[in-house]
CSV table of C-alpha atoms and ligand atoms in Angstrom, one decimal:
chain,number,residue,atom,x,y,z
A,6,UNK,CA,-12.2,17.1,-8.4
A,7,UNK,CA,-10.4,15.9,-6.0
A,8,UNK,CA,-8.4,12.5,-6.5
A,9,UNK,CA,-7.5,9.9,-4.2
A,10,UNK,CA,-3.8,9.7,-5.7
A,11,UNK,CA,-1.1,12.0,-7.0
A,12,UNK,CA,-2.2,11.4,-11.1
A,13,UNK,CA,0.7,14.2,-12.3
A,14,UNK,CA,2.5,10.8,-13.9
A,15,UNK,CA,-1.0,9.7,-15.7
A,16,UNK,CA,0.3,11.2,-19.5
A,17,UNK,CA,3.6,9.7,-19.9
A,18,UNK,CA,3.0,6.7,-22.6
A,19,UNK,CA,4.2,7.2,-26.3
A,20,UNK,CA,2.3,7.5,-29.1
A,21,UNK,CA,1.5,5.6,-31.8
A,22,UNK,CA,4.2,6.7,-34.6
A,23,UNK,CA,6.8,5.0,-32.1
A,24,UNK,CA,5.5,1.8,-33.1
A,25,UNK,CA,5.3,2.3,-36.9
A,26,UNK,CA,8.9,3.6,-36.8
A,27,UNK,CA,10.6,1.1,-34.4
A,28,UNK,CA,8.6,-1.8,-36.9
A,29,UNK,CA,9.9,-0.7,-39.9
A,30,UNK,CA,13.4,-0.1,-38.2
A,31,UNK,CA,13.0,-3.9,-37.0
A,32,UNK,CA,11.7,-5.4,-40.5
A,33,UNK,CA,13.9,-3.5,-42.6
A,34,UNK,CA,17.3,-5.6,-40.8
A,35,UNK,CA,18.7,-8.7,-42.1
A,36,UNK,CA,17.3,-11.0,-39.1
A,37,UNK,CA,13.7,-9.5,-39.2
A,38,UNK,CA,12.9,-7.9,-35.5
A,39,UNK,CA,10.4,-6.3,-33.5
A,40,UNK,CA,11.0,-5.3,-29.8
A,41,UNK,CA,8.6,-7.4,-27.3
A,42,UNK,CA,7.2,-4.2,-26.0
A,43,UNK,CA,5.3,-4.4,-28.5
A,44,UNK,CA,3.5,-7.9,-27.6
A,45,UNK,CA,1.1,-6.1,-24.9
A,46,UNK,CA,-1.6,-4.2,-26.2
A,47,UNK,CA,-4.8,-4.8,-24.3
A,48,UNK,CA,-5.3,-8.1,-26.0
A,49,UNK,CA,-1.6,-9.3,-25.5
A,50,UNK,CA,-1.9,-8.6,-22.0
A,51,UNK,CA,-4.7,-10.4,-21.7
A,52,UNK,CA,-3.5,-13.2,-23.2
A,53,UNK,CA,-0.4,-12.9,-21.2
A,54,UNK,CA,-2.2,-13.3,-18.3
A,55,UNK,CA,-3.1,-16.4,-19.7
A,56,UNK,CA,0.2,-17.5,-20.3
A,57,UNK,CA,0.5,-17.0,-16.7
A,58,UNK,CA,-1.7,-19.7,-15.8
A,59,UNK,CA,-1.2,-22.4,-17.9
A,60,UNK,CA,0.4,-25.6,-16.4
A,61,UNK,CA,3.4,-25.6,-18.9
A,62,UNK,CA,4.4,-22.1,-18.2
A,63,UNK,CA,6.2,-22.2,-14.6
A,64,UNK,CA,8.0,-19.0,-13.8
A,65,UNK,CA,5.0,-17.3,-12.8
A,66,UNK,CA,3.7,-20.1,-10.3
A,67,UNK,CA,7.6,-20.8,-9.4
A,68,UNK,CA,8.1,-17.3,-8.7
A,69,UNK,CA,5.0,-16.3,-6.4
A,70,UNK,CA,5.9,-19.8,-4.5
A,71,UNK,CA,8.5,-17.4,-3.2
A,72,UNK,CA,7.0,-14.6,-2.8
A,73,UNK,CA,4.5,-16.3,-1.1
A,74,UNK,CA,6.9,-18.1,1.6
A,75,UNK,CA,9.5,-15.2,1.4
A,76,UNK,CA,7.9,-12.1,1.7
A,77,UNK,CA,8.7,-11.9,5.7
A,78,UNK,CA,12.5,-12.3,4.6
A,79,UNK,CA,12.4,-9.9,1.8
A,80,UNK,CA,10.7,-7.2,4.6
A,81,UNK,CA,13.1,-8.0,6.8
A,82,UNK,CA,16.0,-7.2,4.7
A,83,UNK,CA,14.2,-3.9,3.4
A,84,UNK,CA,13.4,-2.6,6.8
A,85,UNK,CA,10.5,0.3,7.4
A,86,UNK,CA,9.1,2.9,5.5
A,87,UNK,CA,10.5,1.7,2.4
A,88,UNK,CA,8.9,3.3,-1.1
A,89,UNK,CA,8.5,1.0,-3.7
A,90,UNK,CA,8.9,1.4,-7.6
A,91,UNK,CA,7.6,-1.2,-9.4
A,92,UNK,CA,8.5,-0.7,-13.6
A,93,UNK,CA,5.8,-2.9,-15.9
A,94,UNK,CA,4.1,-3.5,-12.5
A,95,UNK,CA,0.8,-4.5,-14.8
A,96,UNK,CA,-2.0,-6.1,-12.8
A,97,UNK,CA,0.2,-5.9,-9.5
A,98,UNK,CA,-0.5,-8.6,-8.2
A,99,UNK,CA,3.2,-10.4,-7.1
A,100,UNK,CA,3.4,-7.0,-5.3
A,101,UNK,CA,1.0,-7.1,-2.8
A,102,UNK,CA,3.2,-10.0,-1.0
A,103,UNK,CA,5.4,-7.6,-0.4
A,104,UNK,CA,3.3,-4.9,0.6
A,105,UNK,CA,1.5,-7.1,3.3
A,106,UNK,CA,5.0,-8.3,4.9
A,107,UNK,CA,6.3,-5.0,4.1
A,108,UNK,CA,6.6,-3.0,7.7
A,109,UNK,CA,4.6,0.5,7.5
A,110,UNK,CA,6.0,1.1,3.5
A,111,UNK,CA,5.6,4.8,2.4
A,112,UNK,CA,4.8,4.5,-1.0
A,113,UNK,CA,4.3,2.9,-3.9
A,114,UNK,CA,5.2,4.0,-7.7
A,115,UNK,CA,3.7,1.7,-10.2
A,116,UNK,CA,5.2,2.2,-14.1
A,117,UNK,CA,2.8,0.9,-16.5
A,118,UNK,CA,2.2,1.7,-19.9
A,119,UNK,CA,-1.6,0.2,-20.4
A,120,UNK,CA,-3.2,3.2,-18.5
A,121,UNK,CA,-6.6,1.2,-18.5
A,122,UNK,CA,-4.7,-1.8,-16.1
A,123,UNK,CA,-2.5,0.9,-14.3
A,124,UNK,CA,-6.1,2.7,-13.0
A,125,UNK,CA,-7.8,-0.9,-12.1
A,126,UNK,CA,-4.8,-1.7,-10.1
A,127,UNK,CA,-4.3,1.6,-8.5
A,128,UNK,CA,-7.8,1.4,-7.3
A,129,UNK,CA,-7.5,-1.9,-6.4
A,130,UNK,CA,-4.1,-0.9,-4.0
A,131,UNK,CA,-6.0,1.7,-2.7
A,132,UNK,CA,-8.9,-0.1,-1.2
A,133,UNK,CA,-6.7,-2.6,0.3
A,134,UNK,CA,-3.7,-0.9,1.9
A,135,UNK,CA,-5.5,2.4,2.9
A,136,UNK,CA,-3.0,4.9,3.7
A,137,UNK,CA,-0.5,4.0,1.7
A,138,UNK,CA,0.8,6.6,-0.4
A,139,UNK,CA,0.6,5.6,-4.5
A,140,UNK,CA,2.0,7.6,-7.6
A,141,UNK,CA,0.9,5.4,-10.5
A,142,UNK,CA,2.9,6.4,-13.6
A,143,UNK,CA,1.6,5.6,-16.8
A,144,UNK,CA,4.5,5.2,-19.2
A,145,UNK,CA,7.0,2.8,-21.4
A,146,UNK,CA,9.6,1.9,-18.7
A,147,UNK,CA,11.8,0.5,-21.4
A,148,UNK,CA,12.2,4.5,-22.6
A,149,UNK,CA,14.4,5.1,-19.6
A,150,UNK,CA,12.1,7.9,-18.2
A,151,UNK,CA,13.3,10.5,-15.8
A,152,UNK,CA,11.1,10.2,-12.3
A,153,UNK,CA,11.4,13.5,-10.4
A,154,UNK,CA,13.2,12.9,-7.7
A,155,UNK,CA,10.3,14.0,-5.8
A,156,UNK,CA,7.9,11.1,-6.4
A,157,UNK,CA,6.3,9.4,-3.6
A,158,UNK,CA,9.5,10.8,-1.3
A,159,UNK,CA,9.6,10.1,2.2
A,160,UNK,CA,12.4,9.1,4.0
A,161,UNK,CA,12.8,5.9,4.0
A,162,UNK,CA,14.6,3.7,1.4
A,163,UNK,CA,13.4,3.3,-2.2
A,164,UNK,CA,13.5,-0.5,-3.8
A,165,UNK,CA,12.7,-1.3,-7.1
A,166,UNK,CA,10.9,-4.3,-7.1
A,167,UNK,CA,11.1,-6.1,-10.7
A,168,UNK,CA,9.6,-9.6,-10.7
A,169,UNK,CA,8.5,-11.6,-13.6
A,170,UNK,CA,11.8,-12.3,-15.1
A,171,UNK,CA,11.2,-9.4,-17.9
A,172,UNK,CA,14.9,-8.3,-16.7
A,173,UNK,CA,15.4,-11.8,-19.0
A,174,UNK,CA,13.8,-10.0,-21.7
A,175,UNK,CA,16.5,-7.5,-22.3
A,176,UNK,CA,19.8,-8.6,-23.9
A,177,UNK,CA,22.5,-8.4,-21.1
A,178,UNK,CA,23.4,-5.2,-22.5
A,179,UNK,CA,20.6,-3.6,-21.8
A,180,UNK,CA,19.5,-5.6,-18.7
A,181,UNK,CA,22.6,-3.5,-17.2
A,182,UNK,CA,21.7,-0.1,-18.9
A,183,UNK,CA,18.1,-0.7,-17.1
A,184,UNK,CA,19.8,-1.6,-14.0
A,185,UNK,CA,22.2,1.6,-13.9
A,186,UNK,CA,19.3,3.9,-15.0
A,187,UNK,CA,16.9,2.9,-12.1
A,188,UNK,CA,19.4,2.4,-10.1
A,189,UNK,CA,20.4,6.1,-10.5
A,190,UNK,CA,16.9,6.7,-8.3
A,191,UNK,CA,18.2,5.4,-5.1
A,192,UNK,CA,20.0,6.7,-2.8
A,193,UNK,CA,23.3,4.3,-1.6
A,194,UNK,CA,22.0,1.2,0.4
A,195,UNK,CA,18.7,1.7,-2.0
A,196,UNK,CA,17.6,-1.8,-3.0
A,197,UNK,CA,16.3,-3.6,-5.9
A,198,UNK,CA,14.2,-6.7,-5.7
A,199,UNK,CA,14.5,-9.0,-9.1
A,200,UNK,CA,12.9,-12.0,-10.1
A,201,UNK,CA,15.0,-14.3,-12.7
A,202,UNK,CA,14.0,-17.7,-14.5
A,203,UNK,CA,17.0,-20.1,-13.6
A,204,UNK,CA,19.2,-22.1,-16.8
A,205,UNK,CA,17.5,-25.5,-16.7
A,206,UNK,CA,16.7,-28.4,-19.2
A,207,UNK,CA,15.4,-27.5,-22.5
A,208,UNK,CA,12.2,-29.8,-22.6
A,209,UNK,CA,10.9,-27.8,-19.9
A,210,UNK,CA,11.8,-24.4,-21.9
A,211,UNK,CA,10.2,-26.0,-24.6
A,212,UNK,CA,7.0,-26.6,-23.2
A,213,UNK,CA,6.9,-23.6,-21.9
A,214,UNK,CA,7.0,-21.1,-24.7
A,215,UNK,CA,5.2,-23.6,-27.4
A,216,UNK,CA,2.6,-24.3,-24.6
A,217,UNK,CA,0.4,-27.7,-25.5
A,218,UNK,CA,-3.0,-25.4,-25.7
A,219,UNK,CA,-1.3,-22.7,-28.3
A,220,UNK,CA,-1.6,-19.9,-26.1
A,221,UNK,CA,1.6,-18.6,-26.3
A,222,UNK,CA,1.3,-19.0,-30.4
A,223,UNK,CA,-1.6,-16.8,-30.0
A,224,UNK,CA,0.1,-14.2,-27.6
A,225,UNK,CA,2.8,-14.2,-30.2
A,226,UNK,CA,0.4,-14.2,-33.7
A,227,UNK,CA,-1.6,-11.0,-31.8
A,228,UNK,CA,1.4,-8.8,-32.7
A,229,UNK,CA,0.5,-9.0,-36.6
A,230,UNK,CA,-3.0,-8.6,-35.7
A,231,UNK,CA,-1.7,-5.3,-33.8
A,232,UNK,CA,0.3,-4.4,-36.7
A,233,UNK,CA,-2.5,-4.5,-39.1
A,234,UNK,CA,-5.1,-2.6,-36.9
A,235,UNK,CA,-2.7,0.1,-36.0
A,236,UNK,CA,-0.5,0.9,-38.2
A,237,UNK,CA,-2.0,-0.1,-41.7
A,238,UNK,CA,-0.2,-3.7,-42.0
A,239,UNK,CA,-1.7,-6.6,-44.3
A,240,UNK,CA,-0.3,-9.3,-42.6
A,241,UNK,CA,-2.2,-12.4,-43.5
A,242,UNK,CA,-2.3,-14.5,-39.6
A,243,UNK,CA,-2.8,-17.7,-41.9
A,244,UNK,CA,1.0,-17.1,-43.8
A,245,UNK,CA,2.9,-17.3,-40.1
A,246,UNK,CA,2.8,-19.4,-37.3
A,247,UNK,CA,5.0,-19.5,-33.9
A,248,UNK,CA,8.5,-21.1,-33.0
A,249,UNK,CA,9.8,-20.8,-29.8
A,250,UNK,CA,13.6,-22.5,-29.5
A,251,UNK,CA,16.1,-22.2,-26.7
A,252,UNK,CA,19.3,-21.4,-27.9
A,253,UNK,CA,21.7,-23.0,-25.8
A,254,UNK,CA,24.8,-20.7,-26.7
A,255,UNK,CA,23.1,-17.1,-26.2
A,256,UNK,CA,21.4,-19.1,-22.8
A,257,UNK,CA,17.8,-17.2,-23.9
A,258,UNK,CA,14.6,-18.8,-25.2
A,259,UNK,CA,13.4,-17.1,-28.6
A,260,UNK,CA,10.7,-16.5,-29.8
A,261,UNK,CA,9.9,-15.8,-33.7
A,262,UNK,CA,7.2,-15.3,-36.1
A,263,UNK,CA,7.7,-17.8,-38.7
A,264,UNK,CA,6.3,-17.0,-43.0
A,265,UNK,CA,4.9,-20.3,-43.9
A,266,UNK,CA,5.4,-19.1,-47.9
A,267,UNK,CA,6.8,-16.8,-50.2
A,268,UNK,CA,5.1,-13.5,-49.8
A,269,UNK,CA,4.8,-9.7,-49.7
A,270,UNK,CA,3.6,-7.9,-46.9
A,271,UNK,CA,2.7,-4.0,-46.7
A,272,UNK,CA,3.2,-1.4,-43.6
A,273,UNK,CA,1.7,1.5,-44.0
A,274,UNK,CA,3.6,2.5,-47.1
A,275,UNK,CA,6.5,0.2,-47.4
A,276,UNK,CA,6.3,-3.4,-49.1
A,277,UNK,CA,8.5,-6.2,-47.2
A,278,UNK,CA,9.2,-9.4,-48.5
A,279,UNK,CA,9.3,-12.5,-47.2
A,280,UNK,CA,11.0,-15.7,-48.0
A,281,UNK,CA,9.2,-18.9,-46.7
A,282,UNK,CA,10.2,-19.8,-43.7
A,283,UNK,CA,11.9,-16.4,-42.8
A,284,UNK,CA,11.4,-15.4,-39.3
A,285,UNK,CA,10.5,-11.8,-37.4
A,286,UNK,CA,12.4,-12.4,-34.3
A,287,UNK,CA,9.9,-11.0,-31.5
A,288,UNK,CA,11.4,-11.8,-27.8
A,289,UNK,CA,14.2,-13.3,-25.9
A,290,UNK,CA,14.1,-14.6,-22.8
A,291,UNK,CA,17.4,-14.8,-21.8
A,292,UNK,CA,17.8,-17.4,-18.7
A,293,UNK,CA,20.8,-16.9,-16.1
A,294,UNK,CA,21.8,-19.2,-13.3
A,295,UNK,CA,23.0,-17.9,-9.9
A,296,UNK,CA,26.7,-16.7,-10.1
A,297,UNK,CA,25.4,-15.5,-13.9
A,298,UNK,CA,22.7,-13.3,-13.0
A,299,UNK,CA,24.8,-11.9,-9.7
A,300,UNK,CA,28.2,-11.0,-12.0
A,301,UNK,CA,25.4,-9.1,-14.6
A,302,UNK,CA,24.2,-6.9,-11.8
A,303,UNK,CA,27.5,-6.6,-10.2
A,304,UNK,CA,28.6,-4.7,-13.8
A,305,UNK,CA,25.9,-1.8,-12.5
A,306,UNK,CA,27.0,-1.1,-9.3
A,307,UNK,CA,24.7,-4.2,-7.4
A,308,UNK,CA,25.9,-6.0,-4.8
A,309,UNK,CA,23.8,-8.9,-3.9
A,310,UNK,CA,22.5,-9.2,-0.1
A,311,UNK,CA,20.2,-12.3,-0.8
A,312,UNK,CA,18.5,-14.6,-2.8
A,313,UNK,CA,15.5,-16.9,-2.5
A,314,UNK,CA,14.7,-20.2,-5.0
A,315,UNK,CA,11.5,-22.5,-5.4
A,316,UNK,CA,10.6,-26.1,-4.2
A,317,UNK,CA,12.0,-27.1,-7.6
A,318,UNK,CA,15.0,-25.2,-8.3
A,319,UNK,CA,12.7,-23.3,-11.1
A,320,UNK,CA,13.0,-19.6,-10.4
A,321,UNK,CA,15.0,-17.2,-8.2
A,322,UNK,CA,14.2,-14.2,-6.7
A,323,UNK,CA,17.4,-11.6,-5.6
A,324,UNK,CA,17.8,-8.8,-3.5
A,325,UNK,CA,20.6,-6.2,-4.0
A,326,UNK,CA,21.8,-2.8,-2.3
A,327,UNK,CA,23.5,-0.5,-4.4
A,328,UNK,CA,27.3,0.4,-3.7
B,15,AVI,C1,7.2,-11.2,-19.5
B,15,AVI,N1,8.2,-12.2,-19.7
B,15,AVI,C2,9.0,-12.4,-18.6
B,15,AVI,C3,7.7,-13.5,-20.3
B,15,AVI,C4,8.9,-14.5,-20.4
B,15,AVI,O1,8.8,-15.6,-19.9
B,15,AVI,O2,9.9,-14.1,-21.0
B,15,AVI,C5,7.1,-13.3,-21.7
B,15,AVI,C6,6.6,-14.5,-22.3
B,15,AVI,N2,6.8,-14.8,-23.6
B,15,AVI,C7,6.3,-16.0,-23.9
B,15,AVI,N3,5.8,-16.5,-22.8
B,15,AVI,C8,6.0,-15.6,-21.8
């Protein structure tokens, strides 16, 4: 059968002994961890998209704000027949501002690791920028994959567009090991196009990950139910409950699964105790201002051409050429 886009990329996720093994990695350490990754299943992702909405959490509105009055800019500054790579690109839809203002782009490479929202939205791109040429690959951008060099080549210049502020999910160290990897793709000149929650006042941070109607606790409490269902866990939801916190001297929100008693708790085959009110650390969010987030990417080669902010000073979106 013929098929309306290059699918060779469709087979690239990880399997399900990766999570078992990176949890009891995470949970057998002295400050309990497991890697946010692991927040969006189908359910998390849902919910996430939630989180996305609510009036308390304001990167997302903040951020497409400036897409929205942007986008000409950012097209500007990209020139024609650009191919865009777009790692986590999940329901894609802070990219289509760019793909409107974009002028004649020549691709598009989505990197998503739910296959079920990377073939929705690859339809979805289809229908409404006909011609455009799209390799969705469906795959754990976090793993550091190797793209051919050949996807979705044409000639003009690749950018890899990275909103959301899930660059402020990675520790600084790695935030700069993703940055050198993908940057490795383009060509000198190549751009990348990141969005970055600002350092502001704490209330707000607050409010926003320990949202009024629970929504982020429940984003966060789906994790155990994914534990339990896939892996064999007996987390008891009851025995934990949310904290979010920002930690003023890392400059990151956290976020952390807190045991409301003493208890023990199996996975798969191993037994982990917990003391009450022992945390699993599950997400950062680390929040950078300006000068910060310019000097991290400078450390991979960035140089920074632009950057763009909100009505309120809330969110910033950047645009750097590589060396
Ligand atoms: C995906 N990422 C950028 C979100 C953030 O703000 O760090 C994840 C999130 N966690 C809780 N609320 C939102």
């Amino acid at each position: 059968m013929k098929t309306e886009f290059d699918s060779s990329y469709m087979d690239l996720a990880p399997q399900s002994h990766s999570l078992l093994s990176e949890v009891l990695v995470g949970l057998s350490k002295h400050q309990k961890s497991i890697p946010p990754k692991f927040l969006y299943d189908k359910a998390g992702s849902e919910i996430f998209e939630k989180i996305c909405d609510l009036r308390d959490y304001y990167p997302t509105r903040a951020e497409k704000e400036i897409l929205q009055t942007y986008a000409g800019e950012m097209a500007e500054m990209i020139g024609p027949g650009a191919l865009i790579i777009e790692p986590g690109s999940g329901a894609g839809e802070k990219v289509r501002y760019l793909l409107k203002a974009l002028h004649d782009p020549s691709g598009f490479v989505p990197i998503e690791i739910e296959r079920e929202i990377l073939l929705r939205m690859t339809s979805e791109i289809i229908e409404e920028f006909p011609g455009l040429n799209i390799t969705p690959v469906c795959a754990d951008f976090t793993e550091m994959l190797e793209l051919p060099v050949t996807v979705g080549m044409k000639n003009g210049k690749k950018v890899i567009f990275f909103p959301g502020s899930t660059i402020g999910n990675l520790s600084p160290g790695e935030a700069i090991d993703f940055l050198v990897h993908y940057g490795n793709m383009l060509e000198s000149g190549g751009g990348f196009l990141i969005g970055a929650d600002l350092k502001k006042d704490s209330s707000i941070l607050k409010r926003a990950y320990d949202d009024s109607e629970g929504v982020t606790a429940e984003f966060n409490l789906n994790l155990l139910r994914r534990l339990n269902r896939e892996v064999g866990a007996s987390f008891n939801l009851n025995n934990f409950e949310h904290e979010a916190f920002y930690n003023e001297e890392m400059g990151r929100v956290e976020m952390h699964l807190k045991s409301k008693v003493p208890q023990l708790v199996r996975v798969n085959r191993t037994v982990f105790r917990f003391n009450e009110g022992e945390t699993i650390h599950t997400e950062n969010s680390y929040k950078y201002s300006e000068d910060e987030f310019a000097e991290l990417c400078a450390h991979a080669g960035l140089v920074l051409k632009k950057y763009w902010k909100d009505s309120k000073n809330l969110f910033c979106v950047y645009y750097f050429e590589k060396e």
